[in-house]
mmCIF file of C-alpha atoms and ligand atoms in Angstrom:
data_model
loop_
_atom_site.group_PDB
_atom_site.id
_atom_site.type_symbol
_atom_site.label_atom_id
_atom_site.label_comp_id
_atom_site.label_asym_id
_atom_site.label_seq_id
_atom_site.Cartn_x
_atom_site.Cartn_y
_atom_site.Cartn_z
ATOM 1 C CA MET O 1 0.000 0.000 0.000
ATOM 2 C CA GLU O 2 1.007 3.598 -0.406
ATOM 3 C CA ARG O 3 -0.154 7.051 0.570
ATOM 4 C CA ILE O 4 0.682 10.593 -0.474
ATOM 5 C CA LYS O 5 2.755 12.010 2.375
ATOM 6 C CA LYS O 6 3.123 15.643 1.284
ATOM 7 C CA VAL O 7 3.407 18.080 -1.600
ATOM 8 C CA LEU O 8 7.081 18.587 -2.354
ATOM 9 C CA ILE O 9 6.747 21.110 -5.201
ATOM 10 C CA SER O 10 3.454 22.871 -5.819
ATOM 11 C CA GLU O 11 1.843 23.309 -9.208
ATOM 12 C CA ALA O 12 2.547 27.057 -9.030
ATOM 13 C CA ASP O 13 6.236 26.518 -8.289
ATOM 14 C CA VAL O 14 6.527 23.980 -11.123
ATOM 15 C CA LYS O 15 4.878 26.430 -13.532
ATOM 16 C CA ALA O 16 7.196 29.262 -12.582
ATOM 17 C CA ARG O 17 10.284 27.065 -12.917
ATOM 18 C CA VAL O 18 9.208 25.679 -16.313
ATOM 19 C CA LYS O 19 8.730 29.236 -17.549
ATOM 20 C CA ALA O 20 12.211 30.195 -16.332
ATOM 21 C CA LEU O 21 13.828 27.126 -17.931
ATOM 22 C CA ALA O 22 12.030 27.825 -21.209
ATOM 23 C CA GLY O 23 13.282 31.408 -21.104
ATOM 24 C CA GLU O 24 16.859 30.229 -20.591
ATOM 25 C CA ILE O 25 16.624 27.692 -23.426
ATOM 26 C CA SER O 26 14.989 30.203 -25.792
ATOM 27 C CA GLU O 27 17.874 32.592 -25.103
ATOM 28 C CA ASP O 28 20.583 29.940 -25.583
ATOM 29 C CA TYR O 29 19.134 28.637 -28.875
ATOM 30 C CA ARG O 30 17.922 31.935 -30.315
ATOM 31 C CA GLY O 31 17.512 31.697 -34.125
ATOM 32 C CA LYS O 32 17.941 27.907 -34.172
ATOM 33 C CA THR O 33 15.542 25.034 -34.681
ATOM 34 C CA VAL O 34 15.705 22.639 -31.762
ATOM 35 C CA THR O 35 14.840 18.948 -31.794
ATOM 36 C CA LEU O 36 13.326 18.101 -28.443
ATOM 37 C CA ILE O 37 13.252 14.431 -27.529
ATOM 38 C CA CYS O 38 10.631 13.517 -24.957
ATOM 39 C CA ILE O 39 11.513 10.400 -22.993
ATOM 40 C CA LEU O 40 8.245 8.574 -22.434
ATOM 41 C CA SER O 41 6.267 8.291 -20.326
ATOM 42 C CA GLY O 42 7.394 10.324 -17.329
ATOM 43 C CA ALA O 43 8.530 13.418 -19.249
ATOM 44 C CA SER O 44 5.282 13.771 -21.210
ATOM 45 C CA ILE O 45 3.666 16.373 -18.956
ATOM 46 C CA PHE O 46 6.835 18.443 -18.529
ATOM 47 C CA PHE O 47 7.512 18.206 -22.272
ATOM 48 C CA ALA O 48 4.049 19.517 -23.143
ATOM 49 C CA ASP O 49 4.453 22.477 -20.775
ATOM 50 C CA LEU O 50 8.058 23.223 -21.754
ATOM 51 C CA VAL O 51 7.582 23.246 -25.535
ATOM 52 C CA ARG O 52 4.633 25.613 -25.269
ATOM 53 C CA ALA O 53 6.720 28.043 -23.245
ATOM 54 C CA LEU O 54 9.619 28.065 -25.729
ATOM 55 C CA ASP O 55 10.026 30.992 -28.083
ATOM 56 C CA LEU O 56 11.805 28.892 -30.728
ATOM 57 C CA ASP O 57 11.198 26.718 -33.770
ATOM 58 C CA VAL O 58 10.985 23.180 -32.461
ATOM 59 C CA ARG O 59 10.664 19.626 -33.727
ATOM 60 C CA PHE O 60 9.213 16.896 -31.530
ATOM 61 C CA GLU O 61 10.615 13.396 -31.131
ATOM 62 C CA PHE O 62 9.605 10.689 -28.694
ATOM 63 C CA MET O 63 11.673 7.845 -27.304
ATOM 64 C CA SER O 64 10.785 5.111 -24.909
ATOM 65 C CA VAL O 65 13.422 3.397 -22.804
ATOM 66 C CA SER O 66 13.062 0.976 -19.964
ATOM 67 C CA SER O 67 15.017 1.211 -16.744
ATOM 68 C CA TYR O 68 12.626 0.754 -13.811
ATOM 69 C CA GLY O 69 10.243 -2.114 -13.083
ATOM 70 C CA ALA O 70 7.106 -1.703 -10.985
ATOM 71 C CA GLY O 71 9.090 -0.891 -7.839
ATOM 72 C CA THR O 72 10.994 2.163 -6.680
ATOM 73 C CA VAL O 73 14.562 0.989 -7.343
ATOM 74 C CA THR O 74 16.344 1.215 -10.684
ATOM 75 C CA SER O 75 17.402 -2.035 -12.323
ATOM 76 C CA GLY O 76 20.376 -0.318 -13.969
ATOM 77 C CA GLU O 77 19.416 -1.856 -17.294
ATOM 78 C CA VAL O 78 18.466 0.400 -20.209
ATOM 79 C CA LYS O 79 16.731 -0.797 -23.337
ATOM 80 C CA ILE O 80 15.457 1.338 -26.235
ATOM 81 C CA LEU O 81 11.809 0.325 -26.738
ATOM 82 C CA LYS O 82 10.966 3.120 -29.192
ATOM 83 C CA ASP O 83 13.482 5.199 -31.124
ATOM 84 C CA VAL O 84 13.175 8.657 -32.719
ATOM 85 C CA ASN O 85 11.363 8.835 -36.072
ATOM 86 C CA HIS O 86 13.896 11.045 -37.880
ATOM 87 C CA PRO O 87 17.705 11.146 -37.977
ATOM 88 C CA ILE O 88 19.272 13.629 -35.541
ATOM 89 C CA ALA O 89 22.581 14.086 -37.423
ATOM 90 C CA GLY O 90 23.390 17.799 -37.617
ATOM 91 C CA LYS O 91 20.490 18.744 -35.340
ATOM 92 C CA ASP O 92 20.538 20.703 -32.098
ATOM 93 C CA VAL O 93 19.015 18.200 -29.702
ATOM 94 C CA ILE O 94 17.635 18.557 -26.206
ATOM 95 C CA ILE O 95 16.640 15.419 -24.330
ATOM 96 C CA VAL O 96 13.692 16.180 -22.049
ATOM 97 C CA GLU O 97 13.323 14.044 -18.919
ATOM 98 C CA ASP O 98 11.242 14.105 -15.770
ATOM 99 C CA ILE O 99 13.980 12.954 -13.389
ATOM 100 C CA ILE O 100 17.648 12.060 -13.161
ATOM 101 C CA ASP O 101 18.126 9.514 -10.416
ATOM 102 C CA SER O 102 21.015 7.024 -10.696
ATOM 103 C CA GLY O 103 21.974 8.728 -13.982
ATOM 104 C CA CYS O 104 22.098 5.327 -15.754
ATOM 105 C CA THR O 105 19.298 6.017 -18.234
ATOM 106 C CA LEU O 106 20.545 9.363 -19.458
ATOM 107 C CA SER O 107 24.247 8.609 -19.498
ATOM 108 C CA TYR O 108 23.482 5.575 -21.681
ATOM 109 C CA LEU O 109 21.035 7.439 -23.894
ATOM 110 C CA LYS O 110 23.270 10.460 -24.343
ATOM 111 C CA ARG O 111 26.150 8.210 -25.398
ATOM 112 C CA VAL O 112 23.948 6.397 -27.933
ATOM 113 C CA LEU O 113 22.574 9.635 -29.399
ATOM 114 C CA GLU O 114 26.008 11.309 -29.535
ATOM 115 C CA GLN O 115 27.172 8.535 -31.845
ATOM 116 C CA ARG O 116 24.590 9.757 -34.375
ATOM 117 C CA ASN O 117 26.482 13.064 -34.758
ATOM 118 C CA PRO O 118 23.984 15.706 -33.699
ATOM 119 C CA ALA O 119 25.257 19.323 -33.915
ATOM 120 C CA SER O 120 24.746 19.504 -30.141
ATOM 121 C CA ILE O 121 23.027 17.562 -27.425
ATOM 122 C CA LYS O 122 21.857 18.808 -24.035
ATOM 123 C CA ILE O 123 19.751 17.493 -21.195
ATOM 124 C CA CYS O 124 16.750 19.200 -19.651
ATOM 125 C CA THR O 125 15.075 17.634 -16.619
ATOM 126 C CA ILE O 126 12.467 19.020 -14.282
ATOM 127 C CA LEU O 127 13.756 16.997 -11.297
ATOM 128 C CA ASP O 128 17.198 15.869 -10.226
ATOM 129 C CA LYS O 129 18.209 13.636 -7.306
ATOM 130 C CA PRO O 130 21.996 14.135 -7.244
ATOM 131 C CA SER O 131 22.414 12.094 -4.049
ATOM 132 C CA ARG O 132 21.300 8.920 -5.880
ATOM 133 C CA ARG O 133 23.893 8.878 -8.679
ATOM 134 C CA LYS O 134 25.492 5.563 -9.598
ATOM 135 C CA VAL O 135 27.262 7.112 -12.578
ATOM 136 C CA GLU O 136 28.516 10.674 -12.851
ATOM 137 C CA PHE O 137 25.990 12.696 -14.800
ATOM 138 C CA LYS O 138 24.889 16.320 -14.930
ATOM 139 C CA GLY O 139 21.810 17.866 -16.513
ATOM 140 C CA ASP O 140 22.271 21.104 -18.482
ATOM 141 C CA TYR O 141 18.872 22.561 -17.567
ATOM 142 C CA VAL O 142 17.594 21.386 -14.190
ATOM 143 C CA GLY O 143 14.274 22.424 -12.676
ATOM 144 C CA PHE O 144 14.670 21.342 -9.059
ATOM 145 C CA GLU O 145 17.248 19.389 -7.078
ATOM 146 C CA ILE O 146 15.276 17.197 -4.703
ATOM 147 C CA PRO O 147 16.158 14.967 -1.735
ATOM 148 C CA ASP O 148 16.153 11.169 -1.885
ATOM 149 C CA GLU O 149 12.429 10.598 -1.473
ATOM 150 C CA PHE O 150 10.083 8.700 -3.770
ATOM 151 C CA VAL O 151 8.236 11.330 -5.779
ATOM 152 C CA ILE O 152 5.154 11.077 -7.938
ATOM 153 C CA GLY O 153 2.983 13.458 -9.947
ATOM 154 C CA TYR O 154 3.714 15.857 -12.810
ATOM 155 C CA GLY O 155 4.366 12.794 -15.011
ATOM 156 C CA LEU O 156 6.054 10.596 -12.427
ATOM 157 C CA ASP O 157 4.366 7.379 -11.434
ATOM 158 C CA TYR O 158 4.267 4.653 -8.854
ATOM 159 C CA ASP O 159 3.257 1.406 -10.514
ATOM 160 C CA GLY O 160 1.650 3.349 -13.357
ATOM 161 C CA LYS O 161 -0.433 5.611 -11.120
ATOM 162 C CA TYR O 162 -0.347 9.300 -10.089
ATOM 163 C CA ARG O 163 1.190 10.712 -13.296
ATOM 164 C CA ASN O 164 -1.692 13.180 -13.642
ATOM 165 C CA LEU O 165 -1.207 14.915 -10.280
ATOM 166 C CA LYS O 166 -0.465 18.608 -10.759
ATOM 167 C CA ASP O 167 1.929 18.870 -7.800
ATOM 168 C CA VAL O 168 5.088 16.841 -7.281
ATOM 169 C CA CYS O 169 4.369 14.811 -4.139
ATOM 170 C CA VAL O 170 6.239 12.456 -1.839
ATOM 171 C CA LEU O 171 4.844 8.940 -1.692
ATOM 172 C CA GLU O 172 5.072 6.818 1.420
ATOM 173 C CA LEU O 173 4.923 3.045 1.167
ATOM 174 C CA THR O 174 3.033 1.466 4.073
ATOM 175 C CA GLU O 175 2.865 -2.124 5.378
ATOM 176 C CA ASP O 176 -0.885 -2.750 5.135
HETATM 177 C C1 PRP S 1 12.446 7.198 -14.952
HETATM 178 C C2 PRP S 1 12.756 8.563 -15.514
HETATM 179 C C3 PRP S 1 14.076 8.365 -16.176
HETATM 180 C C4 PRP S 1 14.736 7.316 -15.332
HETATM 181 C C5 PRP S 1 15.679 7.995 -14.401
HETATM 182 O O1 PRP S 1 11.829 6.463 -15.948
HETATM 183 O O2 PRP S 1 11.766 8.972 -16.421
HETATM 184 O O3 PRP S 1 13.950 7.893 -17.494
HETATM 185 O O4 PRP S 1 13.702 6.665 -14.606
HETATM 186 O O5 PRP S 1 16.318 7.082 -13.587
HETATM 187 P P1 PRP S 1 17.883 6.818 -13.578
HETATM 188 O O6 PRP S 1 18.578 8.148 -13.525
HETATM 189 O O7 PRP S 1 18.075 6.031 -12.301
HETATM 190 O O8 PRP S 1 18.260 6.029 -14.773
HETATM 191 P P2 PRP S 1 10.997 5.121 -15.725
HETATM 192 O O9 PRP S 1 11.838 3.980 -16.161
HETATM 193 O O10 PRP S 1 10.448 5.123 -14.348
HETATM 194 O O11 PRP S 1 9.842 5.209 -16.818
HETATM 195 P P3 PRP S 1 8.648 6.228 -16.996
HETATM 196 O O12 PRP S 1 9.254 7.535 -17.455
HETATM 197 O O13 PRP S 1 7.818 5.612 -18.049
HETATM 198 O O14 PRP S 1 7.925 6.366 -15.678
#
């Protein structure tokens, strides 16, 4: 069983931070077309908010990778379940994620995508748990650094649930 323990980041704070990140990205990529890769499913909500706040020409791509099972601990294994639809060679790419935890998923993915010779590749994540890293990895655009608690909402799930919550909340697993 599980219960929502508290709101960690409110909807209003998320909104303000997304706007600020979008402003930063729009400034950095001014005059360019950016290929944004949404990593399904967790990043879907953040992606939809971020792209609408960008003052840039953008292209959408979607990838699906597997790293977690139904539980709260990463398996460390990364598999590409769905790849991008168009080549990224010569493109300015931003990978959009909901969370960097162990860093395994993104360090693997970034390496794979770099081999395809994009003009540039950066990482944008709304949440970051630096204390959980198993591999060294840094996001280029980070919304919030958060403590090592299990978070849900704003795209993040527990066992497929809670992705549609507007706030980022801490989930508590209980015995009963
Ligand atoms: C989450 C998240 C990242 C990854 C981060 O995805 O969206 O892709 O885990 O963890 P890591 O830094 O330890 O590799 P998840 O596999 O839970 O899939 P989901 O996005 O579909 O919820």
